[in-house]
Amino acid sequence: NREELDKNATVMKTLCPEGEWVDYRGGKIHIRGYLDRFLFSQGQMEMQVGKLSGGEQSRLLLAKLMLKEANVLVLDEPTNDLDMATLSVLEECLTDFPGAVFLVTHDRYFLDQVATKILGFNAFKPETGKIMAFEGLGQWETWHNEQEAQAKIDAKKSKSGGGGAAAEAAKKQRKLSFNEQREFDGLEAKIHEAEELLEKLTTESQEP
């Protein structure tokens, strides 16, 4: 919340009210070096907060947050209204954060970059509301689609009175052909290759 910032204070004094050093994860860091992490130039150290752009104020809030001693961060839609530079800084901060982060976001790319575990809520009976853990968003989507398909089958079965050849045929799973089974067996290796390529290209795209 940018309204928490004192618009008349300088960037330096906002983070370091006394002296020129900040306490960061058990160590001392000079304010100049710390501001570098959040893309502030030397000329902005003595600038009033009110003269910063919206994105710069967001980065200053992020810098202030990371100075607080905490084991857990709870973030609700942290990527809203952030520019690309601030998004990059936020991603780096959360990736390096030594504690736990509970993150709620609609940003699929950001989620894939920083999350190590996905918590999904079952939306279908009889386990509505049950929380399931997943390794990534893709795994959750596969599970969700399967649950949705099964719910539709159950609904049709219920309408037909719970029996009949049509309901049984819908429920019966088609056996995979030899080629389909071979392709299915190789999917995991292909996924790992694609993830490694994505990580490599993402790193290259961020180089100046």
PDB file of N, CA, C and O in Angstrom, residues 60-123:
ATOM      1  N   LEU A  60      10.176   0.423  -3.542  1.00  0.00           N
ATOM      2  CA  LEU A  60      10.613   0.906  -2.224  1.00  0.00           C
ATOM      3  C   LEU A  60       9.854   0.170  -1.119  1.00  0.00           C
ATOM      4  O   LEU A  60      10.437  -0.204  -0.095  1.00  0.00           O
ATOM      5  N   LEU A  61       8.565  -0.045  -1.316  1.00  0.00           N
ATOM      6  CA  LEU A  61       7.778  -0.810  -0.340  1.00  0.00           C
ATOM      7  C   LEU A  61       8.308  -2.235  -0.222  1.00  0.00           C
ATOM      8  O   LEU A  61       8.377  -2.796   0.877  1.00  0.00           O
ATOM      9  N   LEU A  62       8.670  -2.813  -1.351  1.00  0.00           N
ATOM     10  CA  LEU A  62       9.211  -4.168  -1.364  1.00  0.00           C
ATOM     11  C   LEU A  62      10.545  -4.214  -0.617  1.00  0.00           C
ATOM     12  O   LEU A  62      10.804  -5.136   0.170  1.00  0.00           O
ATOM     13  N   ALA A  63      11.382  -3.213  -0.845  1.00  0.00           N
ATOM     14  CA  ALA A  63      12.672  -3.135  -0.156  1.00  0.00           C
ATOM     15  C   ALA A  63      12.465  -3.007   1.350  1.00  0.00           C
ATOM     16  O   ALA A  63      13.188  -3.612   2.155  1.00  0.00           O
ATOM     17  N   LYS A  64      11.457  -2.241   1.735  1.00  0.00           N
ATOM     18  CA  LYS A  64      11.150  -2.056   3.154  1.00  0.00           C
ATOM     19  C   LYS A  64      10.630  -3.352   3.768  1.00  0.00           C
ATOM     20  O   LYS A  64      10.989  -3.714   4.891  1.00  0.00           O
ATOM     21  N   LEU A  65       9.804  -4.061   3.019  1.00  0.00           N
ATOM     22  CA  LEU A  65       9.250  -5.329   3.506  1.00  0.00           C
ATOM     23  C   LEU A  65      10.351  -6.349   3.752  1.00  0.00           C
ATOM     24  O   LEU A  65      10.346  -7.071   4.748  1.00  0.00           O
ATOM     25  N   MET A  66      11.327  -6.424   2.845  1.00  0.00           N
ATOM     26  CA  MET A  66      12.378  -7.431   2.953  1.00  0.00           C
ATOM     27  C   MET A  66      13.358  -7.163   4.095  1.00  0.00           C
ATOM     28  O   MET A  66      14.158  -8.029   4.432  1.00  0.00           O
ATOM     29  N   LEU A  67      13.286  -5.987   4.706  1.00  0.00           N
ATOM     30  CA  LEU A  67      14.128  -5.685   5.864  1.00  0.00           C
ATOM     31  C   LEU A  67      13.496  -6.175   7.167  1.00  0.00           C
ATOM     32  O   LEU A  67      14.171  -6.244   8.195  1.00  0.00           O
ATOM     33  N   LYS A  68      12.216  -6.524   7.118  1.00  0.00           N
ATOM     34  CA  LYS A  68      11.537  -6.994   8.332  1.00  0.00           C
ATOM     35  C   LYS A  68      11.924  -8.442   8.607  1.00  0.00           C
ATOM     36  O   LYS A  68      11.989  -9.265   7.697  1.00  0.00           O
ATOM     37  N   GLU A  69      12.177  -8.738   9.870  1.00  0.00           N
ATOM     38  CA  GLU A  69      12.494 -10.108  10.252  1.00  0.00           C
ATOM     39  C   GLU A  69      11.216 -10.941  10.200  1.00  0.00           C
ATOM     40  O   GLU A  69      10.234 -10.635  10.873  1.00  0.00           O
ATOM     41  N   ALA A  70      11.238 -11.992   9.394  1.00  0.00           N
ATOM     42  CA  ALA A  70      10.035 -12.815   9.233  1.00  0.00           C
ATOM     43  C   ALA A  70      10.417 -14.209   8.773  1.00  0.00           C
ATOM     44  O   ALA A  70      11.397 -14.386   8.048  1.00  0.00           O
ATOM     45  N   ASN A  71       9.644 -15.188   9.212  1.00  0.00           N
ATOM     46  CA  ASN A  71       9.793 -16.562   8.740  1.00  0.00           C
ATOM     47  C   ASN A  71       8.758 -16.894   7.679  1.00  0.00           C
ATOM     48  O   ASN A  71       8.922 -17.838   6.911  1.00  0.00           O
ATOM     49  N   VAL A  72       7.667 -16.115   7.666  1.00  0.00           N
ATOM     50  CA  VAL A  72       6.563 -16.388   6.743  1.00  0.00           C
ATOM     51  C   VAL A  72       6.073 -15.078   6.131  1.00  0.00           C
ATOM     52  O   VAL A  72       5.913 -14.084   6.836  1.00  0.00           O
ATOM     53  N   LEU A  73       5.839 -15.092   4.815  1.00  0.00           N
ATOM     54  CA  LEU A  73       5.213 -13.963   4.129  1.00  0.00           C
ATOM     55  C   LEU A  73       3.884 -14.433   3.555  1.00  0.00           C
ATOM     56  O   LEU A  73       3.810 -15.508   2.957  1.00  0.00           O
ATOM     57  N   VAL A  74       2.830 -13.645   3.722  1.00  0.00           N
ATOM     58  CA  VAL A  74       1.523 -13.927   3.135  1.00  0.00           C
ATOM     59  C   VAL A  74       1.215 -12.803   2.153  1.00  0.00           C
ATOM     60  O   VAL A  74       1.046 -11.649   2.556  1.00  0.00           O
ATOM     61  N   LEU A  75       1.154 -13.129   0.859  1.00  0.00           N
ATOM     62  CA  LEU A  75       1.001 -12.120  -0.187  1.00  0.00           C
ATOM     63  C   LEU A  75      -0.251 -12.392  -1.014  1.00  0.00           C
ATOM     64  O   LEU A  75      -0.413 -13.472  -1.594  1.00  0.00           O
ATOM     65  N   ASP A  76      -1.126 -11.416  -1.069  1.00  0.00           N
ATOM     66  CA  ASP A  76      -2.372 -11.526  -1.831  1.00  0.00           C
ATOM     67  C   ASP A  76      -2.261 -10.678  -3.090  1.00  0.00           C
ATOM     68  O   ASP A  76      -2.228  -9.454  -3.012  1.00  0.00           O
ATOM     69  N   GLU A  77      -2.191 -11.326  -4.248  1.00  0.00           N
ATOM     70  CA  GLU A  77      -2.073 -10.645  -5.537  1.00  0.00           C
ATOM     71  C   GLU A  77      -0.949  -9.603  -5.533  1.00  0.00           C
ATOM     72  O   GLU A  77      -1.167  -8.426  -5.834  1.00  0.00           O
ATOM     73  N   PRO A  78       0.282 -10.008  -5.221  1.00  0.00           N
ATOM     74  CA  PRO A  78       1.378  -9.028  -5.120  1.00  0.00           C
ATOM     75  C   PRO A  78       1.805  -8.442  -6.459  1.00  0.00           C
ATOM     76  O   PRO A  78       2.488  -7.421  -6.489  1.00  0.00           O
ATOM     77  N   THR A  79       1.426  -9.075  -7.575  1.00  0.00           N
ATOM     78  CA  THR A  79       1.878  -8.590  -8.879  1.00  0.00           C
ATOM     79  C   THR A  79       0.955  -7.529  -9.473  1.00  0.00           C
ATOM     80  O   THR A  79       1.260  -6.980 -10.532  1.00  0.00           O
ATOM     81  N   ASN A  80      -0.157  -7.241  -8.815  1.00  0.00           N
ATOM     82  CA  ASN A  80      -1.094  -6.238  -9.343  1.00  0.00           C
ATOM     83  C   ASN A  80      -0.425  -4.867  -9.473  1.00  0.00           C
ATOM     84  O   ASN A  80       0.244  -4.399  -8.547  1.00  0.00           O
ATOM     85  N   ASP A  81      -0.615  -4.229 -10.617  1.00  0.00           N
ATOM     86  CA  ASP A  81      -0.162  -2.854 -10.858  1.00  0.00           C
ATOM     87  C   ASP A  81       1.355  -2.678 -10.765  1.00  0.00           C
ATOM     88  O   ASP A  81       1.835  -1.584 -10.469  1.00  0.00           O
ATOM     89  N   LEU A  82       2.115  -3.750 -10.994  1.00  0.00           N
ATOM     90  CA  LEU A  82       3.574  -3.631 -10.968  1.00  0.00           C
ATOM     91  C   LEU A  82       4.127  -3.579 -12.390  1.00  0.00           C
ATOM     92  O   LEU A  82       3.636  -4.271 -13.278  1.00  0.00           O
ATOM     93  N   ASP A  83       5.168  -2.744 -12.597  1.00  0.00           N
ATOM     94  CA  ASP A  83       5.810  -2.717 -13.905  1.00  0.00           C
ATOM     95  C   ASP A  83       6.765  -3.910 -14.023  1.00  0.00           C
ATOM     96  O   ASP A  83       7.007  -4.640 -13.064  1.00  0.00           O
ATOM     97  N   MET A  84       7.333  -4.110 -15.205  1.00  0.00           N
ATOM     98  CA  MET A  84       8.159  -5.282 -15.457  1.00  0.00           C
ATOM     99  C   MET A  84       9.402  -5.308 -14.566  1.00  0.00           C
ATOM    100  O   MET A  84       9.812  -6.366 -14.081  1.00  0.00           O
ATOM    101  N   ALA A  85       9.998  -4.141 -14.350  1.00  0.00           N
ATOM    102  CA  ALA A  85      11.202  -4.087 -13.515  1.00  0.00           C
ATOM    103  C   ALA A  85      10.898  -4.519 -12.086  1.00  0.00           C
ATOM    104  O   ALA A  85      11.651  -5.285 -11.472  1.00  0.00           O
ATOM    105  N   THR A  86       9.764  -4.046 -11.550  1.00  0.00           N
ATOM    106  CA  THR A  86       9.393  -4.390 -10.180  1.00  0.00           C
ATOM    107  C   THR A  86       9.002  -5.858 -10.069  1.00  0.00           C
ATOM    108  O   THR A  86       9.294  -6.516  -9.072  1.00  0.00           O
ATOM    109  N   LEU A  87       8.351  -6.387 -11.118  1.00  0.00           N
ATOM    110  CA  LEU A  87       8.004  -7.814 -11.123  1.00  0.00           C
ATOM    111  C   LEU A  87       9.260  -8.668 -11.040  1.00  0.00           C
ATOM    112  O   LEU A  87       9.295  -9.677 -10.318  1.00  0.00           O
ATOM    113  N   SER A  88      10.290  -8.275 -11.766  1.00  0.00           N
ATOM    114  CA  SER A  88      11.547  -9.013 -11.752  1.00  0.00           C
ATOM    115  C   SER A  88      12.185  -8.981 -10.371  1.00  0.00           C
ATOM    116  O   SER A  88      12.685 -10.002  -9.874  1.00  0.00           O
ATOM    117  N   VAL A  89      12.151  -7.810  -9.729  1.00  0.00           N
ATOM    118  CA  VAL A  89      12.718  -7.670  -8.388  1.00  0.00           C
ATOM    119  C   VAL A  89      11.924  -8.513  -7.387  1.00  0.00           C
ATOM    120  O   VAL A  89      12.494  -9.196  -6.532  1.00  0.00           O
ATOM    121  N   LEU A  90      10.599  -8.474  -7.498  1.00  0.00           N
ATOM    122  CA  LEU A  90       9.749  -9.247  -6.588  1.00  0.00           C
ATOM    123  C   LEU A  90      10.035 -10.744  -6.731  1.00  0.00           C
ATOM    124  O   LEU A  90      10.139 -11.465  -5.733  1.00  0.00           O
ATOM    125  N   GLU A  91      10.143 -11.198  -7.971  1.00  0.00           N
ATOM    126  CA  GLU A  91      10.432 -12.617  -8.224  1.00  0.00           C
ATOM    127  C   GLU A  91      11.752 -13.022  -7.568  1.00  0.00           C
ATOM    128  O   GLU A  91      11.837 -14.075  -6.917  1.00  0.00           O
ATOM    129  N   GLU A  92      12.773 -12.185  -7.714  1.00  0.00           N
ATOM    130  CA  GLU A  92      14.085 -12.487  -7.139  1.00  0.00           C
ATOM    131  C   GLU A  92      14.028 -12.504  -5.614  1.00  0.00           C
ATOM    132  O   GLU A  92      14.611 -13.386  -4.970  1.00  0.00           O
ATOM    133  N   CYS A  93      13.294 -11.544  -5.029  1.00  0.00           N
ATOM    134  CA  CYS A  93      13.190 -11.463  -3.569  1.00  0.00           C
ATOM    135  C   CYS A  93      12.511 -12.702  -2.990  1.00  0.00           C
ATOM    136  O   CYS A  93      12.954 -13.265  -1.988  1.00  0.00           O
ATOM    137  N   LEU A  94      11.421 -13.129  -3.622  1.00  0.00           N
ATOM    138  CA  LEU A  94      10.682 -14.273  -3.102  1.00  0.00           C
ATOM    139  C   LEU A  94      11.449 -15.575  -3.311  1.00  0.00           C
ATOM    140  O   LEU A  94      11.385 -16.487  -2.483  1.00  0.00           O
ATOM    141  N   THR A  95      12.170 -15.672  -4.414  1.00  0.00           N
ATOM    142  CA  THR A  95      12.970 -16.870  -4.678  1.00  0.00           C
ATOM    143  C   THR A  95      14.091 -16.998  -3.655  1.00  0.00           C
ATOM    144  O   THR A  95      14.415 -18.099  -3.202  1.00  0.00           O
ATOM    145  N   ASP A  96      14.682 -15.871  -3.256  1.00  0.00           N
ATOM    146  CA  ASP A  96      15.789 -15.879  -2.300  1.00  0.00           C
ATOM    147  C   ASP A  96      15.325 -15.891  -0.845  1.00  0.00           C
ATOM    148  O   ASP A  96      16.130 -16.120   0.063  1.00  0.00           O
ATOM    149  N   PHE A  97      14.035 -15.634  -0.599  1.00  0.00           N
ATOM    150  CA  PHE A  97      13.539 -15.560   0.774  1.00  0.00           C
ATOM    151  C   PHE A  97      13.726 -16.907   1.469  1.00  0.00           C
ATOM    152  O   PHE A  97      13.286 -17.942   0.950  1.00  0.00           O
ATOM    153  N   PRO A  98      14.371 -16.931   2.643  1.00  0.00           N
ATOM    154  CA  PRO A  98      14.694 -18.212   3.285  1.00  0.00           C
ATOM    155  C   PRO A  98      13.516 -18.878   4.000  1.00  0.00           C
ATOM    156  O   PRO A  98      13.593 -20.057   4.342  1.00  0.00           O
ATOM    157  N   GLY A  99      12.440 -18.133   4.230  1.00  0.00           N
ATOM    158  CA  GLY A  99      11.296 -18.707   4.938  1.00  0.00           C
ATOM    159  C   GLY A  99      10.243 -19.244   3.990  1.00  0.00           C
ATOM    160  O   GLY A  99      10.523 -19.606   2.843  1.00  0.00           O
ATOM    161  N   ALA A 100       9.020 -19.322   4.480  1.00  0.00           N
ATOM    162  CA  ALA A 100       7.886 -19.813   3.680  1.00  0.00           C
ATOM    163  C   ALA A 100       7.096 -18.632   3.139  1.00  0.00           C
ATOM    164  O   ALA A 100       6.971 -17.598   3.798  1.00  0.00           O
ATOM    165  N   VAL A 101       6.558 -18.795   1.939  1.00  0.00           N
ATOM    166  CA  VAL A 101       5.744 -17.753   1.310  1.00  0.00           C
ATOM    167  C   VAL A 101       4.405 -18.356   0.890  1.00  0.00           C
ATOM    168  O   VAL A 101       4.369 -19.336   0.148  1.00  0.00           O
ATOM    169  N   PHE A 102       3.322 -17.796   1.414  1.00  0.00           N
ATOM    170  CA  PHE A 102       1.981 -18.159   0.950  1.00  0.00           C
ATOM    171  C   PHE A 102       1.562 -17.106  -0.063  1.00  0.00           C
ATOM    172  O   PHE A 102       1.421 -15.930   0.268  1.00  0.00           O
ATOM    173  N   LEU A 103       1.362 -17.546  -1.295  1.00  0.00           N
ATOM    174  CA  LEU A 103       1.150 -16.613  -2.401  1.00  0.00           C
ATOM    175  C   LEU A 103      -0.168 -16.907  -3.109  1.00  0.00           C
ATOM    176  O   LEU A 103      -0.424 -18.030  -3.522  1.00  0.00           O
ATOM    177  N   VAL A 104      -1.010 -15.885  -3.215  1.00  0.00           N
ATOM    178  CA  VAL A 104      -2.248 -15.982  -3.992  1.00  0.00           C
ATOM    179  C   VAL A 104      -2.101 -15.079  -5.206  1.00  0.00           C
ATOM    180  O   VAL A 104      -1.828 -13.887  -5.063  1.00  0.00           O
ATOM    181  N   THR A 105      -2.248 -15.639  -6.412  1.00  0.00           N
ATOM    182  CA  THR A 105      -2.068 -14.820  -7.607  1.00  0.00           C
ATOM    183  C   THR A 105      -2.792 -15.426  -8.801  1.00  0.00           C
ATOM    184  O   THR A 105      -3.020 -16.631  -8.859  1.00  0.00           O
ATOM    185  N   HIS A 106      -3.170 -14.552  -9.751  1.00  0.00           N
ATOM    186  CA  HIS A 106      -3.729 -14.989 -11.032  1.00  0.00           C
ATOM    187  C   HIS A 106      -2.651 -15.003 -12.121  1.00  0.00           C
ATOM    188  O   HIS A 106      -2.928 -15.373 -13.260  1.00  0.00           O
ATOM    189  N   ASP A 107      -1.443 -14.592 -11.767  1.00  0.00           N
ATOM    190  CA  ASP A 107      -0.346 -14.510 -12.724  1.00  0.00           C
ATOM    191  C   ASP A 107       0.286 -15.894 -12.864  1.00  0.00           C
ATOM    192  O   ASP A 107       1.110 -16.314 -12.040  1.00  0.00           O
ATOM    193  N   ARG A 108      -0.066 -16.606 -13.923  1.00  0.00           N
ATOM    194  CA  ARG A 108       0.382 -17.984 -14.101  1.00  0.00           C
ATOM    195  C   ARG A 108       1.902 -18.070 -14.254  1.00  0.00           C
ATOM    196  O   ARG A 108       2.546 -18.949 -13.672  1.00  0.00           O
ATOM    197  N   TYR A 109       2.486 -17.168 -15.042  1.00  0.00           N
ATOM    198  CA  TYR A 109       3.934 -17.201 -15.249  1.00  0.00           C
ATOM    199  C   TYR A 109       4.674 -16.957 -13.938  1.00  0.00           C
ATOM    200  O   TYR A 109       5.616 -17.675 -13.598  1.00  0.00           O
ATOM    201  N   PHE A 110       4.237 -15.957 -13.185  1.00  0.00           N
ATOM    202  CA  PHE A 110       4.865 -15.635 -11.908  1.00  0.00           C
ATOM    203  C   PHE A 110       4.764 -16.823 -10.954  1.00  0.00           C
ATOM    204  O   PHE A 110       5.723 -17.155 -10.244  1.00  0.00           O
ATOM    205  N   LEU A 111       3.607 -17.469 -10.936  1.00  0.00           N
ATOM    206  CA  LEU A 111       3.393 -18.634 -10.079  1.00  0.00           C
ATOM    207  C   LEU A 111       4.368 -19.751 -10.434  1.00  0.00           C
ATOM    208  O   LEU A 111       4.976 -20.376  -9.551  1.00  0.00           O
ATOM    209  N   ASP A 112       4.538 -20.011 -11.723  1.00  0.00           N
ATOM    210  CA  ASP A 112       5.457 -21.058 -12.159  1.00  0.00           C
ATOM    211  C   ASP A 112       6.905 -20.738 -11.782  1.00  0.00           C
ATOM    212  O   ASP A 112       7.709 -21.638 -11.522  1.00  0.00           O
ATOM    213  N   GLN A 113       7.237 -19.441 -11.743  1.00  0.00           N
ATOM    214  CA  GLN A 113       8.617 -19.044 -11.461  1.00  0.00           C
ATOM    215  C   GLN A 113       8.976 -19.168  -9.983  1.00  0.00           C
ATOM    216  O   GLN A 113      10.115 -19.506  -9.652  1.00  0.00           O
ATOM    217  N   VAL A 114       8.035 -18.889  -9.089  1.00  0.00           N
ATOM    218  CA  VAL A 114       8.398 -18.792  -7.663  1.00  0.00           C
ATOM    219  C   VAL A 114       7.826 -19.907  -6.794  1.00  0.00           C
ATOM    220  O   VAL A 114       8.365 -20.178  -5.719  1.00  0.00           O
ATOM    221  N   ALA A 115       6.755 -20.551  -7.228  1.00  0.00           N
ATOM    222  CA  ALA A 115       6.100 -21.537  -6.352  1.00  0.00           C
ATOM    223  C   ALA A 115       6.782 -22.895  -6.417  1.00  0.00           C
ATOM    224  O   ALA A 115       7.184 -23.355  -7.488  1.00  0.00           O
ATOM    225  N   THR A 116       6.935 -23.527  -5.267  1.00  0.00           N
ATOM    226  CA  THR A 116       7.477 -24.889  -5.206  1.00  0.00           C
ATOM    227  C   THR A 116       6.385 -25.905  -4.872  1.00  0.00           C
ATOM    228  O   THR A 116       6.625 -27.104  -4.952  1.00  0.00           O
ATOM    229  N   LYS A 117       5.214 -25.417  -4.509  1.00  0.00           N
ATOM    230  CA  LYS A 117       4.084 -26.305  -4.198  1.00  0.00           C
ATOM    231  C   LYS A 117       2.785 -25.549  -4.474  1.00  0.00           C
ATOM    232  O   LYS A 117       2.656 -24.389  -4.132  1.00  0.00           O
ATOM    233  N   ILE A 118       1.839 -26.234  -5.115  1.00  0.00           N
ATOM    234  CA  ILE A 118       0.535 -25.640  -5.413  1.00  0.00           C
ATOM    235  C   ILE A 118      -0.515 -26.297  -4.521  1.00  0.00           C
ATOM    236  O   ILE A 118      -0.561 -27.527  -4.401  1.00  0.00           O
ATOM    237  N   LEU A 119      -1.358 -25.487  -3.893  1.00  0.00           N
ATOM    238  CA  LEU A 119      -2.474 -26.009  -3.111  1.00  0.00           C
ATOM    239  C   LEU A 119      -3.759 -25.779  -3.899  1.00  0.00           C
ATOM    240  O   LEU A 119      -4.111 -24.644  -4.206  1.00  0.00           O
ATOM    241  N   GLY A 120      -4.443 -26.856  -4.243  1.00  0.00           N
ATOM    242  CA  GLY A 120      -5.681 -26.754  -5.015  1.00  0.00           C
ATOM    243  C   GLY A 120      -6.874 -27.209  -4.189  1.00  0.00           C
ATOM    244  O   GLY A 120      -6.782 -28.161  -3.405  1.00  0.00           O
ATOM    245  N   PHE A 121      -7.984 -26.523  -4.362  1.00  0.00           N
ATOM    246  CA  PHE A 121      -9.212 -26.864  -3.651  1.00  0.00           C
ATOM    247  C   PHE A 121     -10.129 -27.663  -4.574  1.00  0.00           C
ATOM    248  O   PHE A 121     -10.420 -27.226  -5.688  1.00  0.00           O
ATOM    249  N   ASN A 122     -10.569 -28.826  -4.102  1.00  0.00           N
ATOM    250  CA  ASN A 122     -11.492 -29.650  -4.878  1.00  0.00           C
ATOM    251  C   ASN A 122     -12.842 -28.946  -4.968  1.00  0.00           C
ATOM    252  O   ASN A 122     -13.422 -28.562  -3.956  1.00  0.00           O
ATOM    253  N   ALA A 123     -13.346 -28.783  -6.192  1.00  0.00           N
ATOM    254  CA  ALA A 123     -14.611 -28.074  -6.400  1.00  0.00           C
ATOM    255  C   ALA A 123     -15.772 -29.024  -6.652  1.00  0.00           C
ATOM    256  O   ALA A 123     -16.885 -28.576  -6.944  1.00  0.00           O
TER     257      ALA A 123
END
